[in-house]
N, CA and C atoms as an extended XYZ file, in Angstrom:
369
Properties=species:S:1:pos:R:3:atomname:S:1:resname:S:1:resid:I:1 pbc="F F F"
N        37.488      -20.208      -12.574 N   UNK     1
C        36.569      -19.232      -13.115 CA  UNK     1
C        35.474      -18.953      -12.077 C   UNK     1
N        35.218      -17.703      -11.813 N   UNK     2
C        34.169      -17.306      -10.883 CA  UNK     2
C        32.844      -17.221      -11.613 C   UNK     2
N        31.789      -17.724      -10.983 N   UNK     3
C        30.456      -17.596      -11.557 CA  UNK     3
C        29.653      -16.624      -10.719 C   UNK     3
N        28.676      -16.040      -11.333 N   UNK     4
C        27.806      -15.098      -10.637 CA  UNK     4
C        26.418      -15.698      -10.507 C   UNK     4
N        25.654      -15.174       -9.542 N   UNK     5
C        24.275      -15.591       -9.363 CA  UNK     5
C        23.497      -14.415       -8.824 C   UNK     5
N        22.207      -14.444       -8.958 N   UNK     6
C        21.381      -13.388       -8.406 CA  UNK     6
C        21.229      -13.646       -6.919 C   UNK     6
N        21.591      -12.661       -6.119 N   UNK     7
C        21.486      -12.781       -4.666 CA  UNK     7
C        20.187      -12.210       -4.156 C   UNK     7
N        19.853      -10.995       -4.621 N   UNK     8
C        18.594      -10.374       -4.244 CA  UNK     8
C        18.039       -9.594       -5.426 C   UNK     8
N        16.747       -9.442       -5.420 N   UNK     9
C        16.054       -8.534       -6.318 CA  UNK     9
C        15.725       -7.312       -5.468 C   UNK     9
N        15.967       -6.120       -5.983 N   UNK    10
C        15.760       -4.899       -5.217 CA  UNK    10
C        14.546       -4.154       -5.759 C   UNK    10
N        13.665       -3.751       -4.835 N   UNK    11
C        12.484       -2.976       -5.212 CA  UNK    11
C        12.436       -1.714       -4.361 C   UNK    11
N        11.902       -0.651       -4.948 N   UNK    12
C        11.728        0.588       -4.229 CA  UNK    12
C        10.431        0.603       -3.449 C   UNK    12
N        10.419        1.384       -2.373 N   UNK    13
C         9.226        1.508       -1.540 CA  UNK    13
C         9.262        2.865       -0.844 C   UNK    13
N         8.124        3.521       -0.776 N   UNK    14
C         8.067        4.770       -0.016 CA  UNK    14
C         7.967        4.477        1.479 C   UNK    14
N         7.397        3.315        1.831 N   UNK    15
C         7.276        2.883        3.230 CA  UNK    15
C         7.875        1.480        3.321 C   UNK    15
N         9.150        1.418        3.656 N   UNK    16
C         9.875        0.145        3.675 CA  UNK    16
C         9.254       -0.838        4.666 C   UNK    16
N         8.836       -0.368        5.829 N   UNK    17
C         8.226       -1.256        6.825 CA  UNK    17
C         6.943       -1.888        6.325 C   UNK    17
N         6.091       -1.102        5.691 N   UNK    18
C         4.832       -1.623        5.143 CA  UNK    18
C         5.105       -2.629        4.032 C   UNK    18
N         6.027       -2.294        3.140 N   UNK    19
C         6.369       -3.205        2.048 CA  UNK    19
C         6.964       -4.501        2.596 C   UNK    19
N         7.830       -4.398        3.586 N   UNK    20
C         8.446       -5.592        4.175 CA  UNK    20
C         7.391       -6.479        4.820 C   UNK    20
N         6.449       -5.881        5.523 N   UNK    21
C         5.389       -6.676        6.155 CA  UNK    21
C         4.593       -7.442        5.099 C   UNK    21
N         4.277       -6.790        3.988 N   UNK    22
C         3.535       -7.462        2.914 CA  UNK    22
C         4.332       -8.633        2.349 C   UNK    22
N         5.575       -8.389        1.931 N   UNK    23
C         6.355       -9.433        1.270 CA  UNK    23
C         6.753      -10.552        2.233 C   UNK    23
N         6.974      -10.245        3.503 N   UNK    24
C         7.247      -11.314        4.472 CA  UNK    24
C         6.052      -12.256        4.576 C   UNK    24
N         4.861      -11.703        4.630 N   UNK    25
C         3.657      -12.532        4.709 CA  UNK    25
C         3.375      -13.233        3.385 C   UNK    25
N         3.596      -12.536        2.279 N   UNK    26
C         3.299      -13.106        0.966 CA  UNK    26
C         4.197      -14.281        0.621 C   UNK    26
N         5.482      -14.183        0.978 N   UNK    27
C         6.466      -15.176        0.539 CA  UNK    27
C         7.023      -16.054        1.651 C   UNK    27
N         6.578      -15.854        2.888 N   UNK    28
C         7.151      -16.560        4.040 CA  UNK    28
C         8.650      -16.270        4.128 C   UNK    28
N         8.999      -14.991        4.010 N   UNK    29
C        10.377      -14.521        4.119 CA  UNK    29
C        10.581      -13.903        5.497 C   UNK    29
N        11.831      -13.777        5.874 N   UNK    30
C        12.214      -13.148        7.143 CA  UNK    30
C        13.305      -12.116        6.857 C   UNK    30
N        13.532      -11.231        7.812 N   UNK    31
C        14.600      -10.253        7.676 CA  UNK    31
C        15.947      -10.943        7.873 C   UNK    31
N        16.877      -10.649        6.977 N   UNK    32
C        18.223      -11.226        7.101 CA  UNK    32
C        18.919      -10.659        8.327 C   UNK    32
N        18.756       -9.370        8.549 N   UNK    33
C        19.192       -8.693        9.764 CA  UNK    33
C        18.150       -7.626       10.054 C   UNK    33
N        18.178       -7.036       11.237 N   UNK    34
C        17.137       -6.062       11.569 CA  UNK    34
C        17.007       -4.958       10.507 C   UNK    34
N        15.767       -4.628       10.190 N   UNK    35
C        15.481       -3.609        9.178 CA  UNK    35
C        15.903       -2.235        9.664 C   UNK    35
N        16.273       -1.399        8.723 N   UNK    36
C        16.499        0.017        8.978 CA  UNK    36
C        15.284        0.763        8.431 C   UNK    36
N        15.174        2.037        8.711 N   UNK    37
C        14.033        2.807        8.213 CA  UNK    37
C        13.968        2.843        6.696 C   UNK    37
N        15.131        2.759        6.055 N   UNK    38
C        15.157        2.914        4.605 CA  UNK    38
C        15.682        1.693        3.850 C   UNK    38
N        15.876        0.561        4.535 N   UNK    39
C        16.461       -0.606        3.847 CA  UNK    39
C        16.209       -1.873        4.641 C   UNK    39
N        15.893       -2.937        3.924 N   UNK    40
C        15.794       -4.254        4.539 CA  UNK    40
C        16.052       -5.303        3.461 C   UNK    40
N        16.672       -6.390        3.861 N   UNK    41
C        16.869       -7.532        2.978 CA  UNK    41
C        16.059       -8.689        3.555 C   UNK    41
N        15.163       -9.223        2.737 N   UNK    42
C        14.341      -10.361        3.139 CA  UNK    42
C        14.865      -11.610        2.458 C   UNK    42
N        14.830      -12.721        3.178 N   UNK    43
C        15.307      -14.000        2.651 CA  UNK    43
C        14.287      -15.083        2.992 C   UNK    43
N        14.291      -16.177        2.238 N   UNK    44
C        13.357      -17.255        2.542 CA  UNK    44
C        13.563      -17.783        3.961 C   UNK    44
N        12.480      -17.973        4.680 N   UNK    45
C        12.559      -18.500        6.048 CA  UNK    45
C        13.206      -19.876        6.057 C   UNK    45
N        13.031      -20.633        4.994 N   UNK    46
C        13.606      -21.977        4.903 CA  UNK    46
C        15.088      -21.948        4.556 C   UNK    46
N        15.611      -20.767        4.222 N   UNK    47
C        17.045      -20.634        4.053 CA  UNK    47
C        17.608      -20.650        2.654 C   UNK    47
N        16.866      -21.092        1.648 N   UNK    48
C        17.420      -21.162        0.294 CA  UNK    48
C        16.522      -20.413       -0.670 C   UNK    48
N        17.140      -19.660       -1.573 N   UNK    49
C        16.390      -18.940       -2.593 CA  UNK    49
C        16.863      -17.505       -2.711 C   UNK    49
N        16.304      -16.821       -3.674 N   UNK    50
C        16.663      -15.442       -3.964 CA  UNK    50
C        16.064      -14.521       -2.912 C   UNK    50
N        16.848      -13.557       -2.460 N   UNK    51
C        16.373      -12.584       -1.501 CA  UNK    51
C        15.628      -11.450       -2.177 C   UNK    51
N        14.923      -10.676       -1.370 N   UNK    52
C        14.208       -9.495       -1.843 CA  UNK    52
C        14.626       -8.329       -0.963 C   UNK    52
N        15.271       -7.340       -1.574 N   UNK    53
C        15.703       -6.149       -0.850 CA  UNK    53
C        14.730       -5.023       -1.140 C   UNK    53
N        14.380       -4.286       -0.092 N   UNK    54
C        13.473       -3.156       -0.235 CA  UNK    54
C        14.202       -1.907        0.231 C   UNK    54
N        14.283       -0.913       -0.639 N   UNK    55
C        14.945        0.334       -0.314 CA  UNK    55
C        14.015        1.506       -0.508 C   UNK    55
N        14.148        2.484        0.365 N   UNK    56
C        13.281        3.659        0.253 CA  UNK    56
C        13.545        4.380       -1.057 C   UNK    56
N        12.474        4.682       -1.741 N   UNK    57
C        12.550        5.488       -2.958 CA  UNK    57
C        11.659        6.702       -2.762 C   UNK    57
N        12.051        7.778       -3.344 N   UNK    58
C        11.317        9.015       -3.155 CA  UNK    58
C        10.380        9.322       -4.301 C   UNK    58
N         9.806       10.503       -4.284 N   UNK    59
C         8.849       10.899       -5.310 CA  UNK    59
C         9.473       11.015       -6.697 C   UNK    59
N        10.793       11.094       -6.753 N   UNK    60
C        11.462       11.153       -8.054 CA  UNK    60
C        11.599        9.767       -8.682 C   UNK    60
N        11.082        8.750       -8.013 N   UNK    61
C        11.138        7.370       -8.504 CA  UNK    61
C         9.745        6.746       -8.429 C   UNK    61
N         8.817        7.216       -9.281 N   UNK    62
C         7.442        6.709       -9.211 CA  UNK    62
C         7.332        5.273       -9.725 C   UNK    62
N         6.261        4.610       -9.344 N   UNK    63
C         5.977        3.251       -9.822 CA  UNK    63
C         5.774        3.299      -11.327 C   UNK    63
N         6.333        2.324      -12.035 N   UNK    64
C         6.160        2.243      -13.487 CA  UNK    64
C         4.857        1.523      -13.802 C   UNK    64
N         4.056        2.112      -14.671 N   UNK    65
C         2.794        1.490      -15.073 CA  UNK    65
C         3.042        0.145      -15.755 C   UNK    65
N         4.049        0.090      -16.602 N   UNK    66
C         4.456       -1.156      -17.262 CA  UNK    66
C         5.936       -1.342      -16.949 C   UNK    66
N         6.228       -2.000      -15.811 N   UNK    67
C         7.629       -2.099      -15.379 CA  UNK    67
C         8.463       -2.981      -16.306 C   UNK    67
N         9.704       -2.602      -16.437 N   UNK    68
C        10.625       -3.398      -17.249 CA  UNK    68
C        11.044       -4.660      -16.518 C   UNK    68
N        11.047       -4.620      -15.190 N   UNK    69
C        11.400       -5.771      -14.365 CA  UNK    69
C        10.298       -5.928      -13.321 C   UNK    69
N         9.897       -7.162      -13.071 N   UNK    70
C         8.881       -7.417      -12.046 CA  UNK    70
C         9.073       -8.813      -11.481 C   UNK    70
N         8.372       -9.121      -10.393 N   UNK    71
C         8.418      -10.445       -9.788 CA  UNK    71
C         7.307      -11.311      -10.353 C   UNK    71
N         7.577      -12.599      -10.526 N   UNK    72
C         6.568      -13.606      -10.832 CA  UNK    72
C         6.468      -14.517       -9.622 C   UNK    72
N         5.274      -14.628       -9.070 N   UNK    73
C         5.005      -15.509       -7.935 CA  UNK    73
C         4.314      -16.746       -8.500 C   UNK    73
N         4.931      -17.914       -8.343 N   UNK    74
C         4.396      -19.163       -8.895 CA  UNK    74
C         3.479      -19.855       -7.891 C   UNK    74
N         2.392      -20.429       -8.400 N   UNK    75
C         1.462      -21.164       -7.549 CA  UNK    75
C         0.673      -22.172       -8.378 C   UNK    75
N         0.233      -23.230       -7.718 N   UNK    76
C        -0.656      -24.201       -8.347 CA  UNK    76
C        -2.121      -23.863       -8.070 C   UNK    76
N        -2.366      -22.885       -7.202 N   UNK    77
C        -3.725      -22.444       -6.858 CA  UNK    77
C        -3.809      -20.939       -7.053 C   UNK    77
N        -3.875      -20.525       -8.311 N   UNK    78
C        -3.846      -19.105       -8.630 CA  UNK    78
C        -5.003      -18.339       -7.975 C   UNK    78
N        -6.198      -18.855       -8.070 N   UNK    79
C        -7.351      -18.161       -7.495 CA  UNK    79
C        -7.187      -17.979       -5.991 C   UNK    79
N        -6.774      -19.033       -5.309 N   UNK    80
C        -6.571      -18.953       -3.864 CA  UNK    80
C        -5.431      -18.030       -3.494 C   UNK    80
N        -4.354      -18.070       -4.259 N   UNK    81
C        -3.200      -17.226       -3.965 CA  UNK    81
C        -3.521      -15.757       -4.219 C   UNK    81
N        -4.239      -15.466       -5.289 N   UNK    82
C        -4.648      -14.083       -5.559 CA  UNK    82
C        -5.510      -13.575       -4.411 C   UNK    82
N        -6.461      -14.381       -3.960 N   UNK    83
C        -7.322      -13.974       -2.845 CA  UNK    83
C        -6.501      -13.736       -1.579 C   UNK    83
N        -5.533      -14.607       -1.303 N   UNK    84
C        -4.688      -14.453       -0.117 CA  UNK    84
C        -3.876      -13.167       -0.185 C   UNK    84
N        -3.278      -12.892       -1.345 N   UNK    85
C        -2.457      -11.699       -1.506 CA  UNK    85
C        -3.298      -10.425       -1.440 C   UNK    85
N        -4.495      -10.466       -1.998 N   UNK    86
C        -5.399       -9.317       -1.875 CA  UNK    86
C        -5.729       -9.074       -0.406 C   UNK    86
N        -5.908      -10.138        0.350 N   UNK    87
C        -6.178      -10.023        1.777 CA  UNK    87
C        -5.015       -9.437        2.563 C   UNK    87
N        -3.798       -9.594        2.034 N   UNK    88
C        -2.606       -9.038        2.683 CA  UNK    88
C        -2.372       -7.576        2.318 C   UNK    88
N        -3.153       -7.060        1.372 N   UNK    89
C        -3.006       -5.653        0.998 CA  UNK    89
C        -2.636       -5.405       -0.448 C   UNK    89
N        -2.461       -6.459       -1.249 N   UNK    90
C        -2.211       -6.264       -2.678 CA  UNK    90
C        -3.474       -5.703       -3.326 C   UNK    90
N        -3.329       -5.200       -4.531 N   UNK    91
C        -4.489       -4.717       -5.271 CA  UNK    91
C        -4.421       -5.231       -6.699 C   UNK    91
N        -5.596       -5.367       -7.311 N   UNK    92
C        -5.652       -5.780       -8.718 CA  UNK    92
C        -5.229       -4.616       -9.598 C   UNK    92
N        -4.559       -4.948      -10.689 N   UNK    93
C        -4.132       -3.941      -11.656 CA  UNK    93
C        -4.978       -4.122      -12.912 C   UNK    93
N        -5.548       -3.047      -13.389 N   UNK    94
C        -6.289       -3.073      -14.651 CA  UNK    94
C        -5.251       -3.168      -15.766 C   UNK    94
N        -4.993       -4.387      -16.220 N   UNK    95
C        -3.885       -4.671      -17.136 CA  UNK    95
C        -4.416       -4.848      -18.550 C   UNK    95
N        -4.163       -3.910      -19.443 N   UNK    96
C        -4.711       -3.996      -20.803 CA  UNK    96
C        -3.928       -4.922      -21.739 C   UNK    96
N        -2.852       -5.533      -21.246 N   UNK    97
C        -1.963       -6.309      -22.117 CA  UNK    97
C        -2.092       -7.821      -21.957 C   UNK    97
N        -3.203       -8.299      -21.372 N   UNK    98
C        -3.372       -9.747      -21.220 CA  UNK    98
C        -3.509      -10.412      -22.584 C   UNK    98
N        -2.865      -11.571      -22.778 N   UNK    99
C        -3.087      -12.343      -24.000 CA  UNK    99
C        -4.448      -13.037      -23.917 C   UNK    99
N        -4.888      -13.710      -24.976 N   UNK   100
C        -6.213      -14.349      -24.976 CA  UNK   100
C        -6.448      -15.348      -23.846 C   UNK   100
N        -5.463      -16.158      -23.494 N   UNK   101
C        -5.638      -17.169      -22.447 CA  UNK   101
C        -4.474      -17.067      -21.462 C   UNK   101
N        -4.461      -16.042      -20.611 N   UNK   102
C        -3.290      -15.799      -19.773 CA  UNK   102
C        -3.126      -16.832      -18.660 C   UNK   102
N        -1.865      -17.082      -18.312 N   UNK   103
C        -1.553      -17.927      -17.153 CA  UNK   103
C        -1.160      -17.068      -15.960 C   UNK   103
N        -1.382      -15.761      -16.053 N   UNK   104
C        -0.957      -14.844      -14.995 CA  UNK   104
C        -2.042      -13.813      -14.686 C   UNK   104
N        -1.967      -13.309      -13.451 N   UNK   105
C        -2.808      -12.209      -13.004 CA  UNK   105
C        -1.867      -11.130      -12.490 C   UNK   105
N        -2.099       -9.894      -12.896 N   UNK   106
C        -1.241       -8.788      -12.472 CA  UNK   106
C        -1.833       -8.142      -11.223 C   UNK   106
N        -0.993       -8.062      -10.194 N   UNK   107
C        -1.349       -7.390       -8.951 CA  UNK   107
C        -0.309       -6.318       -8.661 C   UNK   107
N        -0.587       -5.498       -7.663 N   UNK   108
C         0.383       -4.522       -7.171 CA  UNK   108
C         0.522       -4.726       -5.672 C   UNK   108
N         1.742       -4.577       -5.166 N   UNK   109
C         1.957       -4.690       -3.719 CA  UNK   109
C         1.481       -3.416       -3.032 C   UNK   109
N         1.717       -3.294       -1.758 N   UNK   110
C         1.250       -2.148       -0.986 CA  UNK   110
C         1.903       -0.840       -1.421 C   UNK   110
N         2.974       -0.925       -2.204 N   UNK   111
C         3.678        0.254       -2.699 CA  UNK   111
C         3.333        0.561       -4.155 C   UNK   111
N         2.495       -0.281       -4.762 N   UNK   112
C         2.132       -0.091       -6.164 CA  UNK   112
C         3.015       -0.835       -7.143 C   UNK   112
N         4.046       -1.545       -6.642 N   UNK   113
C         4.931       -2.315       -7.523 CA  UNK   113
C         4.163       -3.483       -8.124 C   UNK   113
N         4.180       -3.591       -9.438 N   UNK   114
C         3.465       -4.660      -10.125 CA  UNK   114
C         4.198       -5.979       -9.970 C   UNK   114
N         3.422       -7.055       -9.862 N   UNK   115
C         3.956       -8.416       -9.886 CA  UNK   115
C         2.895       -9.328      -10.448 C   UNK   115
N         3.302      -10.491      -10.901 N   UNK   116
C         2.369      -11.448      -11.507 CA  UNK   116
C         2.238      -12.687      -10.650 C   UNK   116
N         1.020      -13.208      -10.594 N   UNK   117
C         0.766      -14.494       -9.962 CA  UNK   117
C         0.573      -15.472      -11.102 C   UNK   117
N         1.498      -16.408      -11.222 N   UNK   118
C         1.543      -17.340      -12.351 CA  UNK   118
C         0.901      -18.660      -11.953 C   UNK   118
N        -0.025      -19.142      -12.767 N   UNK   119
C        -0.656      -20.451      -12.574 CA  UNK   119
C         0.247      -21.506      -13.219 C   UNK   119
N         0.961      -22.259      -12.388 N   UNK   120
C         1.903      -23.247      -12.911 CA  UNK   120
C         1.231      -24.480      -13.490 C   UNK   120
N        -0.085      -24.608      -13.313 N   UNK   121
C        -0.797      -25.744      -13.894 CA  UNK   121
C        -1.361      -25.422      -15.262 C   UNK   121
N        -1.231      -24.198      -15.707 N   UNK   122
C        -1.792      -23.734      -16.970 CA  UNK   122
C        -0.901      -24.162      -18.117 C   UNK   122
N        -1.418      -25.032      -18.966 N   UNK   123
C        -0.737      -25.441      -20.192 CA  UNK   123
C         0.717      -25.629      -20.020 C   UNK   123
């Protein structure tokens, strides 16, 4: 019996190079092979884990305000990680859907794609 696994998560970007630079720095990922203008696959520098593929998307594919799929970035130092990611070019998202005591902070990457920074020490 053949089993399946997630190989990469694919995200759209209007500027693939800019998005790749952000996610490489954010996750310590590297290019699996040289990037093209409209496509790149990033993989963990340490060699194991899910890849992140970035493909050019046009104006007919705008960023979703409340995306159905997003990335969760886990950390034990949420405040420090949020500050680091903001320094790399992420931005805070005014998120009206926070629960009373959230373990996550919603940010957007350089392309506006939403992602969460999860505090793994929270409850």
